[in-house]
N, CA, C and O of each residue as an XYZ file, in Angstrom:
636
protein
N    -130.462      0.941     24.291
C    -129.147      1.269     23.766
C    -128.206      0.108     24.067
O    -128.204     -0.423     25.177
N    -127.416     -0.281     23.090
C    -126.497     -1.402     23.279
C    -125.074     -0.911     23.503
O    -124.727      0.212     23.135
N    -124.268     -1.750     24.100
C    -122.872     -1.398     24.387
C    -122.071     -1.368     23.087
O    -122.236     -2.248     22.242
N    -121.208     -0.371     22.919
C    -120.385     -0.311     21.701
C    -119.362     -1.451     21.684
O    -118.931     -1.932     22.732
N    -118.990     -1.864     20.494
C    -117.997     -2.929     20.362
C    -116.597     -2.396     20.113
O    -115.621     -3.143     20.197
N    -116.493     -1.100     19.807
C    -115.191     -0.472     19.613
C    -115.196      0.909     20.261
O    -116.253      1.480     20.526
N    -114.002      1.433     20.511
C    -113.863      2.782     21.079
C    -114.131      3.805     19.997
O    -113.582      3.710     18.899
N    -114.976      4.789     20.298
C    -115.259      5.884     19.370
C    -114.158      6.932     19.513
O    -114.211      7.755     20.428
N    -113.183      6.918     18.646
C    -112.039      7.829     18.709
C    -112.396      9.254     18.266
O    -111.561     10.152     18.371
N    -113.605      9.473     17.780
C    -114.016     10.816     17.367
C    -114.678     11.585     18.509
O    -114.872     12.795     18.394
N    -115.025     10.922     19.595
C    -115.647     11.590     20.744
C    -114.625     12.519     21.399
O    -113.449     12.168     21.493
N    -115.057     13.706     21.857
C    -114.121     14.619     22.528
C    -113.515     13.950     23.770
O    -114.196     13.210     24.480
N    -112.247     14.216     24.017
C    -111.543     13.648     25.166
C    -111.705     14.574     26.368
O    -111.414     15.767     26.274
N    -112.163     14.044     27.482
C    -112.282     14.824     28.708
C    -110.899     15.234     29.204
O    -109.969     14.428     29.196
N    -110.767     16.478     29.632
C    -109.515     16.945     30.206
C    -108.438     17.294     29.194
O    -107.306     17.586     29.580
N    -108.764     17.269     27.909
C    -107.781     17.583     26.874
C    -107.372     19.043     26.962
O    -108.224     19.923     27.089
N    -106.068     19.304     26.896
C    -105.556     20.671     26.948
C    -105.803     21.424     25.653
O    -106.343     20.884     24.687
N    -105.399     22.670     25.658
C    -105.564     23.529     24.491
C    -104.501     23.235     23.440
O    -103.331     23.054     23.779
N    -104.891     23.184     22.178
C    -103.913     23.259     21.102
C    -103.580     24.735     20.949
O    -104.356     25.596     21.361
N    -102.431     25.026     20.358
C    -101.993     26.426     20.331
C    -102.961     27.330     19.584
O    -103.059     28.515     19.904
N    -103.682     26.803     18.595
C    -104.620     27.643     17.833
C    -105.797     28.122     18.689
O    -106.480     29.075     18.316
N    -106.040     27.476     19.823
C    -107.127     27.880     20.717
C    -106.701     28.978     21.689
O    -107.521     29.478     22.459
N    -105.430     29.353     21.655
C    -104.899     30.367     22.566
C    -104.654     31.673     21.822
O    -104.482     31.678     20.603
N    -104.640     32.771     22.556
C    -104.284     34.056     21.963
C    -103.485     34.868     22.974
O    -103.682     34.745     24.183
N    -102.586     35.694     22.463
C    -101.773     36.543     23.324
C    -102.695     37.438     24.146
O    -103.635     38.033     23.619
N    -102.415     37.524     25.438
C    -103.233     38.311     26.347
C    -104.291     37.498     27.075
O    -104.865     37.956     28.063
N    -104.547     36.293     26.585
C    -105.532     35.433     27.238
C    -105.031     35.035     28.622
O    -103.850     34.736     28.801
N    -105.945     35.034     29.610
C    -105.563     34.737     30.990
C    -106.425     33.618     31.553
O    -107.604     33.481     31.226
N    -105.794     32.821     32.413
C    -106.464     31.708     33.069
C    -106.076     31.711     34.545
O    -104.936     32.024     34.889
N    -107.008     31.366     35.403
C    -106.744     31.250     36.831
C    -106.774     29.763     37.188
O    -107.703     29.051     36.805
N    -105.764     29.297     37.917
C    -105.726     27.894     38.324
C    -106.631     27.667     39.532
O    -107.165     28.610     40.116
N    -106.786     26.422     39.883
C    -107.423     26.086     41.148
C    -106.498     26.517     42.277
O    -105.336     26.855     42.051
N    -107.036     26.501     43.507
C    -106.243     26.802     44.701
C    -105.874     25.483     45.364
O    -106.564     24.476     45.205
N    -104.773     25.506     46.110
C    -104.348     24.302     46.819
C    -103.591     24.696     48.067
O    -102.716     25.562     48.033
N    -103.937     24.045     49.181
C    -103.217     24.270     50.423
C    -102.031     23.318     50.483
O    -102.179     22.115     50.272
N    -100.858     23.863     50.773
C     -99.637     23.055     50.877
C     -99.621     22.414     52.264
O     -99.706     23.107     53.278
N     -99.514     21.096     52.298
C     -99.578     20.364     53.567
C     -98.201     19.897     54.024
O     -97.235     19.896     53.262
N     -98.144     19.505     55.282
C     -96.925     18.911     55.838
C     -96.544     17.656     55.040
O     -95.366     17.419     54.771
N     -97.529     16.874     54.674
C     -97.270     15.664     53.884
C     -96.650     16.019     52.541
O     -95.717     15.351     52.096
N     -97.159     17.067     51.887
C     -96.562     17.518     50.617
C     -95.080     17.809     50.812
O     -94.242     17.370     50.025
N     -94.766     18.557     51.873
C     -93.382     18.949     52.141
C     -92.515     17.730     52.409
O     -91.445     17.594     51.816
N     -92.954     16.850     53.285
C     -92.157     15.674     53.655
C     -91.915     14.784     52.441
O     -90.790     14.336     52.224
N     -92.943     14.522     51.652
C     -92.777     13.671     50.471
C     -91.867     14.331     49.436
O     -91.037     13.654     48.827
N     -92.009     15.626     49.231
C     -91.200     16.328     48.238
C     -89.725     16.310     48.621
O     -88.877     16.000     47.785
N     -89.405     16.639     49.880
C     -87.993     16.655     50.262
C     -87.422     15.238     50.296
O     -86.226     15.044     50.075
N     -88.269     14.256     50.570
C     -87.809     12.870     50.530
C     -87.469     12.410     49.128
O     -86.454     11.747     48.916
N     -88.305     12.754     48.178
C     -88.091     12.352     46.783
C     -86.924     13.102     46.159
O     -86.150     12.523     45.397
N     -86.791     14.393     46.477
C     -85.769     15.212     45.823
C     -84.432     15.217     46.553
O     -83.408     15.576     45.973
N     -84.438     14.820     47.818
C     -83.207     14.882     48.602
C     -82.895     16.278     49.112
O     -81.767     16.540     49.529
N     -83.866     17.176     49.087
C     -83.656     18.542     49.590
C     -83.719     18.541     51.116
O     -84.616     19.136     51.712
N     -82.770     17.874     51.727
C     -82.752     17.700     53.180
C     -82.040     18.852     53.861
O     -81.145     18.653     54.683
N     -82.449     20.050     53.508
C     -81.889     21.259     54.084
C     -82.575     21.520     55.426
O     -83.782     21.317     55.555
N     -81.814     21.966     56.420
C     -82.346     22.154     57.774
C     -83.597     23.017     57.797
O     -84.517     22.740     58.566
N     -83.651     24.043     56.984
C     -84.811     24.951     56.988
C     -86.102     24.218     56.610
O     -87.192     24.639     56.997
N     -85.977     23.117     55.851
C     -87.149     22.362     55.417
C     -87.494     21.203     56.352
O     -88.650     20.786     56.415
N     -86.503     20.680     57.078
C     -86.748     19.462     57.860
C     -86.776     19.672     59.368
O     -87.196     18.783     60.109
N     -86.338     20.827     59.826
C     -86.252     21.062     61.269
C     -87.312     22.075     61.705
O     -87.262     23.244     61.322
N     -88.270     21.611     62.511
C     -89.311     22.503     63.041
C     -88.651     23.588     63.883
O     -87.848     23.288     64.766
N     -88.989     24.856     63.613
C     -88.443     25.965     64.391
C     -86.974     26.227     64.139
O     -86.280     26.740     65.017
N     -86.483     25.884     62.955
C     -85.067     26.099     62.621
C     -84.687     27.541     62.938
O     -85.323     28.478     62.455
N     -83.649     27.714     63.752
C     -83.307     29.049     64.249
C     -82.788     30.001     63.182
O     -82.807     31.214     63.391
N     -82.332     29.501     62.065
C     -81.854     30.378     60.994
C     -82.951     30.798     60.033
O     -82.696     31.542     59.086
N     -84.181     30.326     60.269
C     -85.286     30.633     59.351
C     -85.637     32.116     59.392
O     -85.598     32.740     60.452
N     -85.977     32.676     58.240
C     -86.306     34.096     58.130
C     -87.791     34.366     58.363
O     -88.222     35.519     58.381
N     -88.579     33.287     58.543
C     -90.016     33.474     58.725
C     -90.555     32.383     59.647
O     -89.946     31.320     59.774
N     -91.679     32.637     60.280
C     -92.288     31.598     61.114
C     -92.935     30.526     60.247
O     -93.357     30.804     59.124
N     -93.014     29.313     60.758
C     -93.648     28.222     60.025
C     -92.635     27.359     59.307
O     -91.442     27.659     59.278
N     -93.139     26.273     58.724
C     -92.297     25.333     57.985
C     -92.143     25.824     56.560
O     -93.103     25.814     55.791
N     -90.944     26.252     56.203
C     -90.680     26.761     54.853
C     -90.872     25.669     53.812
O     -90.541     24.504     54.034
N     -91.411     26.072     52.681
C     -91.639     25.174     51.547
C     -90.642     25.549     50.452
O     -90.533     26.726     50.111
N     -89.905     24.574     49.886
C     -88.993     24.911     48.786
C     -89.747     25.553     47.619
O     -90.865     25.156     47.289
N     -89.114     26.551     47.003
C     -89.712     27.170     45.821
C     -89.998     26.141     44.742
O     -90.961     26.273     43.988
N     -89.159     25.116     44.671
C     -89.365     24.068     43.667
C     -90.682     23.328     43.897
O     -91.321     22.905     42.934
N     -91.095     23.166     45.144
C     -92.376     22.513     45.437
C     -93.532     23.418     45.029
O     -94.502     22.954     44.429
N     -93.438     24.695     45.347
C     -94.483     25.647     44.937
C     -94.642     25.614     43.419
O     -95.757     25.528     42.904
N     -93.524     25.682     42.714
C     -93.526     25.627     41.252
C     -94.154     24.322     40.756
O     -94.984     24.338     39.847
N     -93.757     23.197     41.350
C     -94.252     21.896     40.900
C     -95.765     21.765     41.094
O     -96.448     21.196     40.243
N     -96.288     22.282     42.194
C     -97.730     22.202     42.428
C     -98.506     23.014     41.386
O     -99.530     22.559     40.875
N     -98.017     24.207     41.077
C     -98.682     25.043     40.074
C     -98.567     24.408     38.690
O     -99.534     24.398     37.929
N     -97.395     23.881     38.364
C     -97.229     23.203     37.074
C     -98.167     22.003     36.970
O     -98.652     21.689     35.883
N     -98.422     21.337     38.081
C     -99.384     20.237     38.079
C    -100.766     20.708     37.659
O    -101.432     20.052     36.858
N    -101.200     21.845     38.198
C    -102.485     22.411     37.781
C    -102.486     22.719     36.288
O    -103.441     22.395     35.582
N    -101.415     23.343     35.813
C    -101.341     23.729     34.397
C    -101.341     22.493     33.509
O    -102.022     22.461     32.484
N    -100.580     21.477     33.901
C    -100.533     20.246     33.113
C    -101.903     19.588     33.055
O    -102.351     19.189     31.980
N    -102.568     19.469     34.188
C    -103.844     18.757     34.246
C    -104.970     19.474     33.509
O    -105.961     18.845     33.139
N    -104.834     20.764     33.291
C    -105.950     21.524     32.741
C    -105.660     22.195     31.404
O    -106.499     22.157     30.504
N    -104.515     22.793     31.262
C    -104.237     23.636     30.094
C    -103.473     22.914     28.991
O    -103.711     23.165     27.810
N    -102.553     22.015     29.362
C    -101.684     21.418     28.340
C    -101.704     19.892     28.338
O    -100.841     19.267     27.722
N    -102.675     19.287     29.018
C    -102.766     17.829     29.037
C    -102.962     17.292     27.621
O    -103.943     17.625     26.957
N    -102.041     16.474     27.169
C    -102.142     15.868     25.843
C    -101.705     16.761     24.702
O    -101.605     16.301     23.565
N    -101.438     18.045     24.983
C    -101.015     18.960     23.918
C     -99.632     19.548     24.181
O     -98.977     20.026     23.255
N     -99.193     19.516     25.415
C     -97.852     19.999     25.748
C     -96.813     18.995     25.282
O     -96.877     17.818     25.638
N     -95.861     19.453     24.491
C     -94.855     18.559     23.925
C     -93.493     18.692     24.607
O     -92.755     17.712     24.703
N     -93.156     19.885     25.077
C     -91.858     20.078     25.732
C     -91.821     21.416     26.460
O     -92.408     22.402     26.014
N     -91.115     21.426     27.596
C     -90.775     22.690     28.267
C     -89.448     23.103     27.647
O     -88.479     22.346     27.699
N     -89.393     24.291     27.062
C     -88.196     24.729     26.359
C     -87.331     25.682     27.181
O     -86.103     25.659     27.087
N     -87.986     26.522     27.992
C     -87.234     27.525     28.750
C     -88.063     27.953     29.948
O     -89.293     27.978     29.898
N     -87.360     28.293     31.033
C     -88.038     28.701     32.254
C     -87.206     29.756     32.956
O     -86.007     29.571     33.167
N     -87.847     30.878     33.321
C     -87.206     31.939     34.099
C     -88.093     32.185     35.309
O     -89.284     32.465     35.174
N     -87.499     32.076     36.495
C     -88.297     32.091     37.714
C     -87.729     33.043     38.756
O     -86.513     33.166     38.905
N     -88.629     33.721     39.480
C     -88.235     34.571     40.612
C     -89.111     34.204     41.799
O     -90.336     34.144     41.685
N     -88.474     33.960     42.939
C     -89.171     33.726     44.194
C     -89.250     35.084     44.889
O     -88.221     35.715     45.131
N     -90.446     35.532     45.208
C     -90.637     36.881     45.736
C     -91.016     36.927     47.215
O     -90.774     37.927     47.892
N     -91.607     35.851     47.711
C     -92.022     35.796     49.114
C     -92.091     34.327     49.527
O     -92.265     33.448     48.684
N     -91.953     34.064     50.832
C     -91.958     32.673     51.282
C     -93.349     32.035     51.219
O     -94.378     32.701     51.330
N     -93.326     30.724     51.038
C     -94.522     29.892     51.186
C     -94.213     28.939     52.328
O     -93.129     28.358     52.383
N     -95.167     28.779     53.241
C     -94.991     27.874     54.366
C     -96.135     26.868     54.374
O     -97.183     27.089     53.768
N     -95.911     25.759     55.074
C     -96.951     24.750     55.221
C     -98.210     25.432     55.758
O     -98.150     26.204     56.715
N     -99.333     25.141     55.139
C    -100.606     25.749     55.513
C    -101.027     26.875     54.593
O    -102.194     27.267     54.594
N    -100.098     27.405     53.805
C    -100.460     28.432     52.830
C    -101.261     27.796     51.696
O    -101.066     26.628     51.358
N    -102.155     28.580     51.124
C    -102.937     28.149     49.969
C    -102.464     28.960     48.778
O    -102.438     30.190     48.821
N    -102.087     28.257     47.709
C    -101.529     28.926     46.530
C    -102.437     28.737     45.326
O    -103.164     27.749     45.216
N    -102.376     29.701     44.435
C    -103.059     29.645     43.144
C    -102.276     30.527     42.184
O    -101.411     31.293     42.608
N    -102.573     30.426     40.897
C    -101.808     31.204     39.930
C    -102.696     31.799     38.853
O    -103.791     31.314     38.569
N    -102.177     32.874     38.262
C    -102.761     33.479     37.071
C    -101.781     33.213     35.929
O    -100.599     33.542     36.026
N    -102.276     32.624     34.866
C    -101.470     32.299     33.696
C    -101.880     33.247     32.576
O    -103.061     33.353     32.248
N    -100.903     33.936     31.989
C    -101.195     34.824     30.862
C    -100.326     34.432     29.676
O     -99.102     34.363     29.789
N    -100.962     34.178     28.542
C    -100.245     33.868     27.307
C     -99.611     35.160     26.814
O    -100.304     36.155     26.598
N     -98.280     35.145     26.636
C     -97.581     36.372     26.239
C     -97.000     36.326     24.823
O     -96.672     37.366     24.252
N     -96.874     35.120     24.258
C     -96.325     35.022     22.903
C     -96.693     33.668     22.308
O     -96.704     32.654     23.005
N     -96.994     33.665     21.016
C     -97.261     32.426     20.270
C     -96.510     32.519     18.956
O     -96.732     33.435     18.164
N     -95.615     31.561     18.727
C     -94.840     31.538     17.484
C     -94.984     30.181     16.812
O     -94.347     29.217     17.238
N     -95.812     30.083     15.763
C     -95.938     28.808     15.057
C     -94.590     28.358     14.501
O     -93.779     29.180     14.074
N     -94.359     27.053     14.510
C     -93.121     26.504     13.939
C     -93.409     26.006     12.526
O     -94.561     25.966     12.092
N     -92.377     25.637     11.833
C     -92.552     25.128     10.473
C     -92.797     23.624     10.460
O     -93.014     23.038      9.400
N     -92.764     23.003     11.630
C     -92.874     21.545     11.700
C     -94.193     21.097     12.327
O     -94.484     21.455     13.469
N     -94.969     20.344     11.617
C     -96.146     19.624     12.111
C     -97.189     20.488     12.808
O     -97.876     20.003     13.707
N     -97.326     21.740     12.423
C     -98.366     22.579     13.006
C     -98.184     22.911     14.474
O     -99.143     23.287     15.148
N     -96.989     22.780     14.968
C     -96.700     23.089     16.369
C     -96.437     24.580     16.542
O     -96.277     25.320     15.572
N     -96.396     25.006     17.823
C     -96.050     26.398     18.099
C     -95.298     26.473     19.418
O     -95.475     25.640     20.308
N     -94.455     27.491     19.520
C     -93.772     27.817     20.765
C     -94.645     28.854     21.462
O     -94.881     29.940     20.932
N     -95.122     28.508     22.656
C     -96.040     29.367     23.399
C     -95.374     29.783     24.709
O     -94.906     28.942     25.477
N     -95.340     31.079     24.946
C     -94.753     31.614     26.178
C     -95.866     32.171     27.056
O     -96.783     32.840     26.580
N     -95.762     31.879     28.342
C     -96.745     32.352     29.318
C     -96.037     32.916     30.534
O     -94.955     32.462     30.906
N     -96.663     33.916     31.151
C     -96.207     34.405     32.450
C     -97.139     33.816     33.492
O     -98.360     33.882     33.354
N     -96.563     33.245     34.526
C     -97.341     32.619     35.586
C     -97.032     33.355     36.888
O     -95.889     33.364     37.345
N     -98.044     33.966     37.479
C     -97.912     34.678     38.751
C     -98.606     33.852     39.820
O     -99.794     33.549     39.706
N     -97.859     33.483     40.868
C     -98.369     32.624     41.934
C     -98.639     33.483     43.175
O     -97.790     34.267     43.599
N     -99.818     33.322     43.736
C    -100.252     34.101     44.892
C    -100.590     33.181     46.059
O    -100.977     32.030     45.858
N    -100.441     33.697     47.288
C    -100.898     32.951     48.452
C    -102.316     33.387     48.819
O    -102.933     34.184     48.112
N    -102.817     32.862     49.919
C    -104.195     33.136     50.347
C    -104.425     34.589     50.720
O    -105.573     35.024     50.809
N    -103.360     35.351     50.941
C    -103.479     36.772     51.272
C    -103.272     37.672     50.055
O    -103.083     38.880     50.193
N    -103.310     37.080     48.870
C    -103.113     37.791     47.606
C    -101.708     38.378     47.486
O    -101.501     39.359     46.772
N    -100.742     37.775     48.185
C     -99.339     38.182     48.080
C     -98.711     37.409     46.922
O     -98.831     36.186     46.849
N     -98.048     38.116     46.029
C     -97.335     37.487     44.918
C     -96.088     36.814     45.483
O     -95.172     37.493     45.947
N     -96.050     35.479     45.446
C     -94.942     34.740     46.057
C     -93.923     34.261     45.029
O     -92.768     34.007     45.371
N     -94.342     34.138     43.778
C     -93.455     33.648     42.724
C     -93.986     34.127     41.391
O     -95.195     34.243     41.189
N     -93.072     34.402     40.493
C     -93.468     34.681     39.119
C     -92.481     33.955     38.214
O     -91.282     33.910     38.487
N     -93.004     33.392     37.140
C     -92.088     32.750     36.195
C     -92.659     32.812     34.793
O     -93.866     32.930     34.579
N     -91.740     32.726     33.854
C     -92.093     32.691     32.450
C     -91.726     31.312     31.938
O     -90.598     30.850     32.109
N     -92.693     30.661     31.307
C     -92.483     29.323     30.758
C     -92.675     29.369     29.261
O     -93.664     29.911     28.768
N     -91.729     28.799     28.536
C     -91.822     28.691     27.086
C     -91.929     27.212     26.758
O     -91.037     26.426     27.078
N     -93.028     26.842     26.118
C     -93.330     25.434     25.861
C     -93.601     25.206     24.368
O     -93.979     26.125     23.641
N     -93.401     23.990     23.945
C     -93.798     23.572     22.610
C     -95.154     22.910     22.745
O     -95.303     21.940     23.488
N     -96.167     23.440     22.014
C     -97.518     22.897     22.070
C     -97.919     22.330     20.718
O     -97.507     22.824     19.668
N     -98.727     21.286     20.768
C     -99.275     20.681     19.558
C    -100.330     21.601     18.970
O    -100.883     22.468     19.648
N    -100.590     21.388     17.697
C    -101.653     22.106     17.011
C    -102.700     21.138     16.502
O    -102.590     19.929     16.702
N    -103.701     21.664     15.853
C    -104.729     20.818     15.245
C    -104.164     20.142     14.005
O    -103.345     20.701     13.275
N    -104.632     18.924     13.796
C    -104.318     18.230     12.547
C    -102.965     17.767     12.365
O    -102.647     17.177     11.331
């Protein structure tokens, strides 16, 4: 077998997300799990400037729970990373709307994962795109629901 001289653009792309036509209302997906580390927390608060005492001070006396609290925004960002890398890579065009509720704390050392359920698909009149809404429920290692949010995104279609 000889080496190709050009890239075969017809070969399937590894890691390509779903086009909206591959999804259906009621379809559910489970993300990978991930343990939130001290490094995750330190880098996140450094990049975002969330230098709130509850996040940067070990044993902060005003904390409502034991352990190093993790901002809800970090929990959300980690789950969105899973969704981007697997479900909408190359097909997600825009985040249009987001409604989020934080239900329980996440602390350094917790392991999080999510269940994604497609709740609505509305094709648009432009370029075969669709507005896709999903409910994302985030759980910790003890199966406690720590966050729930609804994301409405613009997804590409076939052709």
